[in-house]
């Protein structure tokens, strides 16, 4: 997709200055979202939010609309949009995100259900917006951890540690050859019929060997050969008048030359006229010779006439079948010959492709065994790395392993399925993650995966990943989020003071009533405001004890050690 550069704010609401400009976070990847602008989304009327790098926390009272920020980012990711998201009484909503380098993405939705997407100010399809944003932003919604229930996603976790490409390439070659063999077998009868037809057509044209432009001179020859009697008769009549008759042209001119002899002696003009008559006499003699040749040698030649007639008839037959013009016949012959060669090659291929498919299947099985071995080797260490984090997140007895189960036939992903087996409690047998893990457990497994394997995009959003945890587990979650934020921009909607305290930037979502309408606002907190907000989150008030506890949480090192 080629887009012309345009002003990024073409479709965006006017910017509003923030009370505090966020500093760049230490270790920030520098490629996250720099600013988010929102207009008429739910309870947000107008918002222009500058976002810092590193760890950004969003907090606020229950019902303040913290998750609206996540909803706004979700719209940029192409999530399904409903007109119910539009602020009551407004015609449309608009969300615009700005990335470093002044790249921008926006999405508008009208009350009538219509909408559009833009990249750098230019209208694009929703799919183009999704593809662009998915390379820059990942959102872990409250319930998005269910993606871990997918067998493909569980296998994908393990394959981040192994090289699956050689198998994928071998499988693709085998499937392509198999598909071609299946196609050749399925079209065998039709191909044989086509070969017979094309063979006849090519042979028919080649036997005649038509040449472009040959019909016109042949037609001229035919007209001449068909009228040789007339040619001879007309030549004889001419000879009679010019030389062979009792009274003929040559005799009369000879008499005229002799008659001028007497006058030519005395008159130069008469002598000149006499010379001109002699010239005419020689010219007529030459014509007489040509006419005699025609009269004596213009007898009809049946064989030559038949040859020309046969040739023209053969060319006419080809034109009737493959024309209309002779050039079309020649072109058809070339095309038919090329198609015949292709079909005959297919016939030859069908005879050798079975062996090739068998050899390629051998390659697939060999690469598949190597892939299984690599997965087995990587499964244990990866499970241990994940468990080390999961146990810190409030599940000290958790167990996990990746199980490989052979398939009857090779699949695009390998010779085996991969299942993530999990157990959170002692004494319980391991079972498929999809069967045994609760929603909260899934969320913490997702956080562990994001920390251990890293996020795939420069910005990662967690929507209340801390649901259902507290105490030391909350501190562990905060530590893991801070660790992830060393290489990514991490945006977290949280209700836990332990997590908010570790953030590099702390934003508060507040809901007020203005002019009889509910309005949500987001602002960056200064240090004193942060302590008050953390104190509120700890105990619902800002007593000195709560503030002291908040300071203790803030004093925890912002960048954890590994």
mmCIF file of C-alpha atoms in Angstrom, residues 260-537:
data_model
loop_
_atom_site.group_PDB
_atom_site.id
_atom_site.type_symbol
_atom_site.label_atom_id
_atom_site.label_comp_id
_atom_site.label_asym_id
_atom_site.label_seq_id
_atom_site.Cartn_x
_atom_site.Cartn_y
_atom_site.Cartn_z
ATOM 1 C CA UNK A 260 8.949 9.391 -97.766
ATOM 2 C CA UNK A 261 12.304 8.632 -99.432
ATOM 3 C CA UNK A 262 11.927 11.240 -102.192
ATOM 4 C CA UNK A 263 10.903 14.081 -99.878
ATOM 5 C CA UNK A 264 13.483 13.211 -97.204
ATOM 6 C CA UNK A 265 16.313 14.083 -99.615
ATOM 7 C CA UNK A 266 15.249 17.705 -99.697
ATOM 8 C CA UNK A 267 13.351 18.318 -96.416
ATOM 9 C CA UNK A 268 15.009 17.721 -93.011
ATOM 10 C CA UNK A 269 11.615 17.582 -91.259
ATOM 11 C CA UNK A 270 10.404 14.849 -93.622
ATOM 12 C CA UNK A 271 13.655 12.953 -92.985
ATOM 13 C CA UNK A 272 13.049 13.216 -89.218
ATOM 14 C CA UNK A 273 9.494 11.912 -89.576
ATOM 15 C CA UNK A 274 10.788 9.007 -91.672
ATOM 16 C CA UNK A 275 13.239 8.095 -88.853
ATOM 17 C CA UNK A 276 10.437 8.135 -86.312
ATOM 18 C CA UNK A 277 8.433 5.735 -88.474
ATOM 19 C CA UNK A 278 11.413 3.379 -88.575
ATOM 20 C CA UNK A 279 11.560 3.475 -84.731
ATOM 21 C CA UNK A 280 7.853 2.673 -84.552
ATOM 22 C CA UNK A 281 8.391 -0.125 -87.035
ATOM 23 C CA UNK A 282 11.038 -1.708 -84.724
ATOM 24 C CA UNK A 283 8.803 -1.318 -81.678
ATOM 25 C CA UNK A 284 5.926 -3.077 -83.423
ATOM 26 C CA UNK A 285 8.262 -5.878 -84.507
ATOM 27 C CA UNK A 286 9.159 -6.364 -80.808
ATOM 28 C CA UNK A 287 5.480 -6.456 -79.829
ATOM 29 C CA UNK A 288 4.817 -8.949 -82.610
ATOM 30 C CA UNK A 289 7.492 -11.217 -81.174
ATOM 31 C CA UNK A 290 5.925 -11.093 -77.711
ATOM 32 C CA UNK A 291 2.452 -11.722 -79.105
ATOM 33 C CA UNK A 292 3.704 -14.697 -81.101
ATOM 34 C CA UNK A 293 5.203 -16.136 -77.944
ATOM 35 C CA UNK A 294 1.856 -15.733 -76.175
ATOM 36 C CA UNK A 295 -0.114 -17.162 -79.084
ATOM 37 C CA UNK A 296 2.104 -20.206 -79.489
ATOM 38 C CA UNK A 297 2.947 -21.003 -75.827
ATOM 39 C CA UNK A 298 -0.264 -20.158 -73.913
ATOM 40 C CA UNK A 299 -1.770 -23.583 -74.053
ATOM 41 C CA UNK A 300 -3.535 -24.501 -70.737
ATOM 42 C CA UNK A 301 -1.418 -26.423 -68.090
ATOM 43 C CA UNK A 302 -3.899 -28.634 -66.187
ATOM 44 C CA UNK A 303 -1.304 -29.738 -63.588
ATOM 45 C CA UNK A 304 -0.256 -26.189 -62.666
ATOM 46 C CA UNK A 305 -3.878 -25.085 -62.565
ATOM 47 C CA UNK A 306 -4.787 -28.018 -60.306
ATOM 48 C CA UNK A 307 -1.811 -27.261 -57.997
ATOM 49 C CA UNK A 308 -2.875 -23.647 -57.484
ATOM 50 C CA UNK A 309 -6.533 -24.576 -56.997
ATOM 51 C CA UNK A 310 -5.606 -27.262 -54.474
ATOM 52 C CA UNK A 311 -3.353 -24.928 -52.523
ATOM 53 C CA UNK A 312 -6.005 -22.203 -52.331
ATOM 54 C CA UNK A 313 -8.634 -24.744 -51.271
ATOM 55 C CA UNK A 314 -6.379 -26.034 -48.462
ATOM 56 C CA UNK A 315 -5.714 -22.508 -47.231
ATOM 57 C CA UNK A 316 -9.441 -21.685 -47.380
ATOM 58 C CA UNK A 317 -10.271 -24.772 -45.322
ATOM 59 C CA UNK A 318 -7.805 -23.725 -42.624
ATOM 60 C CA UNK A 319 -9.193 -20.192 -42.587
ATOM 61 C CA UNK A 320 -12.733 -21.544 -42.178
ATOM 62 C CA UNK A 321 -11.662 -23.593 -39.133
ATOM 63 C CA UNK A 322 -9.001 -21.424 -37.502
ATOM 64 C CA UNK A 323 -9.335 -17.995 -39.199
ATOM 65 C CA UNK A 324 -10.816 -15.732 -40.303
ATOM 66 C CA UNK A 325 -7.484 -14.503 -41.735
ATOM 67 C CA UNK A 326 -4.455 -16.587 -42.669
ATOM 68 C CA UNK A 327 -2.440 -14.761 -39.985
ATOM 69 C CA UNK A 328 -4.984 -16.034 -37.449
ATOM 70 C CA UNK A 329 -4.381 -19.588 -38.695
ATOM 71 C CA UNK A 330 -0.638 -19.235 -38.204
ATOM 72 C CA UNK A 331 -1.133 -17.781 -34.702
ATOM 73 C CA UNK A 332 -3.570 -20.552 -33.759
ATOM 74 C CA UNK A 333 -1.070 -23.178 -34.883
ATOM 75 C CA UNK A 334 1.675 -21.677 -32.712
ATOM 76 C CA UNK A 335 -0.648 -21.478 -29.696
ATOM 77 C CA UNK A 336 -1.910 -25.037 -30.159
ATOM 78 C CA UNK A 337 1.647 -26.342 -30.475
ATOM 79 C CA UNK A 338 2.662 -24.615 -27.217
ATOM 80 C CA UNK A 339 -0.398 -25.953 -25.370
ATOM 81 C CA UNK A 340 0.243 -29.435 -26.755
ATOM 82 C CA UNK A 341 3.820 -29.298 -25.458
ATOM 83 C CA UNK A 342 2.547 -28.312 -22.000
ATOM 84 C CA UNK A 343 0.033 -31.171 -21.876
ATOM 85 C CA UNK A 344 2.584 -33.674 -23.107
ATOM 86 C CA UNK A 345 4.959 -32.441 -20.397
ATOM 87 C CA UNK A 346 2.170 -32.991 -17.867
ATOM 88 C CA UNK A 347 1.876 -36.550 -19.139
ATOM 89 C CA UNK A 348 5.596 -37.061 -18.678
ATOM 90 C CA UNK A 349 5.446 -35.440 -15.225
ATOM 91 C CA UNK A 350 2.610 -37.705 -14.135
ATOM 92 C CA UNK A 351 4.881 -40.654 -14.765
ATOM 93 C CA UNK A 352 7.704 -39.350 -12.557
ATOM 94 C CA UNK A 353 5.842 -37.253 -9.973
ATOM 95 C CA UNK A 354 4.802 -40.216 -7.836
ATOM 96 C CA UNK A 355 8.442 -40.960 -7.055
ATOM 97 C CA UNK A 356 9.089 -37.275 -6.365
ATOM 98 C CA UNK A 357 6.113 -37.032 -3.983
ATOM 99 C CA UNK A 358 7.334 -40.103 -2.115
ATOM 100 C CA UNK A 359 10.819 -38.598 -1.799
ATOM 101 C CA UNK A 360 9.405 -35.272 -0.577
ATOM 102 C CA UNK A 361 7.268 -37.085 2.003
ATOM 103 C CA UNK A 362 10.476 -38.680 3.238
ATOM 104 C CA UNK A 363 11.955 -35.188 3.614
ATOM 105 C CA UNK A 364 8.883 -34.119 5.603
ATOM 106 C CA UNK A 365 9.144 -37.051 7.988
ATOM 107 C CA UNK A 366 12.867 -36.478 8.473
ATOM 108 C CA UNK A 367 12.411 -32.737 9.180
ATOM 109 C CA UNK A 368 9.406 -33.563 11.365
ATOM 110 C CA UNK A 369 11.467 -35.882 13.554
ATOM 111 C CA UNK A 370 14.116 -33.199 13.899
ATOM 112 C CA UNK A 371 11.415 -30.670 14.835
ATOM 113 C CA UNK A 372 9.922 -33.055 17.416
ATOM 114 C CA UNK A 373 13.365 -33.582 18.917
ATOM 115 C CA UNK A 374 13.965 -29.818 19.074
ATOM 116 C CA UNK A 375 10.572 -29.273 20.699
ATOM 117 C CA UNK A 376 11.230 -31.992 23.255
ATOM 118 C CA UNK A 377 14.588 -30.421 24.073
ATOM 119 C CA UNK A 378 13.113 -26.945 24.459
ATOM 120 C CA UNK A 379 9.920 -27.970 26.291
ATOM 121 C CA UNK A 380 11.449 -28.672 29.692
ATOM 122 C CA UNK A 381 13.584 -25.512 30.018
ATOM 123 C CA UNK A 382 10.779 -23.279 28.758
ATOM 124 C CA UNK A 383 8.259 -24.808 31.173
ATOM 125 C CA UNK A 384 10.702 -24.250 34.047
ATOM 126 C CA UNK A 385 11.248 -20.609 33.056
ATOM 127 C CA UNK A 386 7.507 -20.025 32.897
ATOM 128 C CA UNK A 387 6.913 -21.820 36.184
ATOM 129 C CA UNK A 388 9.518 -19.696 37.941
ATOM 130 C CA UNK A 389 7.475 -16.616 37.094
ATOM 131 C CA UNK A 390 4.050 -18.239 37.599
ATOM 132 C CA UNK A 391 5.040 -19.364 41.095
ATOM 133 C CA UNK A 392 6.051 -15.811 41.933
ATOM 134 C CA UNK A 393 2.616 -14.665 40.792
ATOM 135 C CA UNK A 394 0.776 -16.376 43.640
ATOM 136 C CA UNK A 395 0.753 -19.997 42.451
ATOM 137 C CA UNK A 396 3.641 -21.587 44.396
ATOM 138 C CA UNK A 397 2.547 -25.142 43.673
ATOM 139 C CA UNK A 398 1.969 -24.706 39.934
ATOM 140 C CA UNK A 399 3.285 -27.349 37.552
ATOM 141 C CA UNK A 400 3.498 -27.195 33.777
ATOM 142 C CA UNK A 401 4.788 -29.240 30.857
ATOM 143 C CA UNK A 402 4.487 -29.345 27.084
ATOM 144 C CA UNK A 403 3.247 -32.720 25.854
ATOM 145 C CA UNK A 404 3.774 -33.932 22.272
ATOM 146 C CA UNK A 405 1.307 -36.413 20.787
ATOM 147 C CA UNK A 406 2.049 -37.985 17.353
ATOM 148 C CA UNK A 407 -0.334 -37.391 14.467
ATOM 149 C CA UNK A 408 -1.456 -40.071 12.014
ATOM 150 C CA UNK A 409 -0.469 -37.888 9.067
ATOM 151 C CA UNK A 410 1.961 -34.971 8.745
ATOM 152 C CA UNK A 411 0.299 -31.600 9.330
ATOM 153 C CA UNK A 412 1.378 -28.099 8.431
ATOM 154 C CA UNK A 413 2.740 -27.604 11.956
ATOM 155 C CA UNK A 414 4.591 -30.917 12.296
ATOM 156 C CA UNK A 415 4.271 -34.614 13.009
ATOM 157 C CA UNK A 416 2.857 -34.012 16.505
ATOM 158 C CA UNK A 417 0.356 -31.871 18.321
ATOM 159 C CA UNK A 418 1.583 -29.815 21.275
ATOM 160 C CA UNK A 419 -0.558 -29.522 24.402
ATOM 161 C CA UNK A 420 0.236 -27.323 27.393
ATOM 162 C CA UNK A 421 -0.498 -29.366 30.535
ATOM 163 C CA UNK A 422 -1.006 -27.433 33.761
ATOM 164 C CA UNK A 423 -1.795 -27.902 37.391
ATOM 165 C CA UNK A 424 -2.164 -25.109 39.946
ATOM 166 C CA UNK A 425 -2.728 -27.135 43.118
ATOM 167 C CA UNK A 426 -0.754 -29.912 44.830
ATOM 168 C CA UNK A 427 -2.103 -33.419 44.560
ATOM 169 C CA UNK A 428 -3.939 -32.776 41.321
ATOM 170 C CA UNK A 429 -2.992 -34.483 38.089
ATOM 171 C CA UNK A 430 -1.791 -32.298 35.243
ATOM 172 C CA UNK A 431 -4.427 -31.610 32.618
ATOM 173 C CA UNK A 432 -4.826 -29.537 29.448
ATOM 174 C CA UNK A 433 -4.609 -25.856 30.307
ATOM 175 C CA UNK A 434 -8.000 -25.340 28.652
ATOM 176 C CA UNK A 435 -9.616 -27.783 31.100
ATOM 177 C CA UNK A 436 -8.014 -26.998 34.443
ATOM 178 C CA UNK A 437 -7.079 -23.277 34.577
ATOM 179 C CA UNK A 438 -9.385 -20.586 35.916
ATOM 180 C CA UNK A 439 -9.630 -17.132 34.362
ATOM 181 C CA UNK A 440 -7.275 -15.621 36.941
ATOM 182 C CA UNK A 441 -4.779 -18.406 36.471
ATOM 183 C CA UNK A 442 -4.877 -17.945 32.717
ATOM 184 C CA UNK A 443 -4.164 -14.229 33.138
ATOM 185 C CA UNK A 444 -1.094 -14.915 35.236
ATOM 186 C CA UNK A 445 0.135 -17.571 32.791
ATOM 187 C CA UNK A 446 -0.276 -14.981 30.034
ATOM 188 C CA UNK A 447 1.753 -12.449 32.010
ATOM 189 C CA UNK A 448 4.485 -15.011 32.594
ATOM 190 C CA UNK A 449 4.604 -15.784 28.868
ATOM 191 C CA UNK A 450 4.836 -12.083 27.982
ATOM 192 C CA UNK A 451 7.701 -11.685 30.437
ATOM 193 C CA UNK A 452 9.672 -14.813 29.558
ATOM 194 C CA UNK A 453 9.161 -14.860 25.801
ATOM 195 C CA UNK A 454 8.813 -11.118 25.375
ATOM 196 C CA UNK A 455 6.085 -9.158 23.651
ATOM 197 C CA UNK A 456 5.910 -9.135 19.873
ATOM 198 C CA UNK A 457 5.149 -5.415 19.601
ATOM 199 C CA UNK A 458 6.713 -2.193 20.941
ATOM 200 C CA UNK A 459 3.582 -1.452 23.015
ATOM 201 C CA UNK A 460 1.745 -3.951 25.234
ATOM 202 C CA UNK A 461 -1.511 -3.242 27.047
ATOM 203 C CA UNK A 462 -2.820 -5.208 30.049
ATOM 204 C CA UNK A 463 -6.419 -4.653 31.084
ATOM 205 C CA UNK A 464 -6.712 -5.600 34.770
ATOM 206 C CA UNK A 465 -4.317 -8.537 34.498
ATOM 207 C CA UNK A 466 -4.191 -8.361 38.303
ATOM 208 C CA UNK A 467 -7.799 -9.437 38.768
ATOM 209 C CA UNK A 468 -8.229 -11.768 41.737
ATOM 210 C CA UNK A 469 -4.750 -11.400 43.240
ATOM 211 C CA UNK A 470 -3.259 -9.446 46.133
ATOM 212 C CA UNK A 471 -0.499 -9.460 48.739
ATOM 213 C CA UNK A 472 2.840 -10.902 47.661
ATOM 214 C CA UNK A 473 1.349 -12.059 44.352
ATOM 215 C CA UNK A 474 0.486 -8.439 43.534
ATOM 216 C CA UNK A 475 4.081 -7.415 44.237
ATOM 217 C CA UNK A 476 5.295 -10.211 41.980
ATOM 218 C CA UNK A 477 2.958 -9.129 39.163
ATOM 219 C CA UNK A 478 4.209 -5.556 39.553
ATOM 220 C CA UNK A 479 7.804 -6.792 39.384
ATOM 221 C CA UNK A 480 7.119 -8.764 36.200
ATOM 222 C CA UNK A 481 5.381 -5.833 34.529
ATOM 223 C CA UNK A 482 8.292 -3.560 35.435
ATOM 224 C CA UNK A 483 10.740 -6.095 34.003
ATOM 225 C CA UNK A 484 8.774 -6.270 30.730
ATOM 226 C CA UNK A 485 8.685 -2.450 30.592
ATOM 227 C CA UNK A 486 12.458 -2.289 30.346
ATOM 228 C CA UNK A 487 12.202 -3.231 26.646
ATOM 229 C CA UNK A 488 8.604 -2.311 25.827
ATOM 230 C CA UNK A 489 6.061 0.390 26.486
ATOM 231 C CA UNK A 490 3.688 -1.301 28.939
ATOM 232 C CA UNK A 491 0.246 0.217 29.581
ATOM 233 C CA UNK A 492 -1.635 -1.333 32.514
ATOM 234 C CA UNK A 493 -5.156 -0.690 33.766
ATOM 235 C CA UNK A 494 -5.014 -1.732 37.411
ATOM 236 C CA UNK A 495 -6.808 -1.507 40.743
ATOM 237 C CA UNK A 496 -3.774 -2.605 42.771
ATOM 238 C CA UNK A 497 -1.600 -0.047 44.539
ATOM 239 C CA UNK A 498 1.393 -2.418 44.401
ATOM 240 C CA UNK A 499 1.318 -2.281 40.582
ATOM 241 C CA UNK A 500 0.595 1.438 40.262
ATOM 242 C CA UNK A 501 3.492 2.206 42.601
ATOM 243 C CA UNK A 502 6.004 0.551 40.253
ATOM 244 C CA UNK A 503 4.955 2.504 37.165
ATOM 245 C CA UNK A 504 7.204 5.063 35.498
ATOM 246 C CA UNK A 505 4.124 7.177 34.700
ATOM 247 C CA UNK A 506 0.867 7.163 36.626
ATOM 248 C CA UNK A 507 -2.386 8.338 35.008
ATOM 249 C CA UNK A 508 -5.643 8.785 36.869
ATOM 250 C CA UNK A 509 -9.048 8.358 35.271
ATOM 251 C CA UNK A 510 -11.696 10.556 36.918
ATOM 252 C CA UNK A 511 -15.403 10.883 36.327
ATOM 253 C CA UNK A 512 -17.219 14.163 36.943
ATOM 254 C CA UNK A 513 -20.582 15.734 36.103
ATOM 255 C CA UNK A 514 -20.453 18.862 33.967
ATOM 256 C CA UNK A 515 -23.573 20.599 32.725
ATOM 257 C CA UNK A 516 -25.671 17.631 33.719
ATOM 258 C CA UNK A 517 -23.466 15.220 31.685
ATOM 259 C CA UNK A 518 -21.033 12.596 32.943
ATOM 260 C CA UNK A 519 -17.491 13.213 31.717
ATOM 261 C CA UNK A 520 -14.385 11.034 32.118
ATOM 262 C CA UNK A 521 -10.972 12.676 32.107
ATOM 263 C CA UNK A 522 -7.436 11.292 32.253
ATOM 264 C CA UNK A 523 -4.491 13.184 33.693
ATOM 265 C CA UNK A 524 -0.875 12.484 34.485
ATOM 266 C CA UNK A 525 -0.188 12.624 38.220
ATOM 267 C CA UNK A 526 2.700 14.438 39.821
ATOM 268 C CA UNK A 527 4.625 12.732 42.633
ATOM 269 C CA UNK A 528 2.499 14.055 45.502
ATOM 270 C CA UNK A 529 -0.688 13.192 43.625
ATOM 271 C CA UNK A 530 0.676 9.709 42.999
ATOM 272 C CA UNK A 531 1.207 9.124 46.706
ATOM 273 C CA UNK A 532 -2.344 10.234 47.444
ATOM 274 C CA UNK A 533 -3.779 7.990 44.722
ATOM 275 C CA UNK A 534 -1.759 4.972 45.890
ATOM 276 C CA UNK A 535 -2.865 5.659 49.466
ATOM 277 C CA UNK A 536 -6.486 5.769 48.321
ATOM 278 C CA UNK A 537 -6.034 2.474 46.484
#
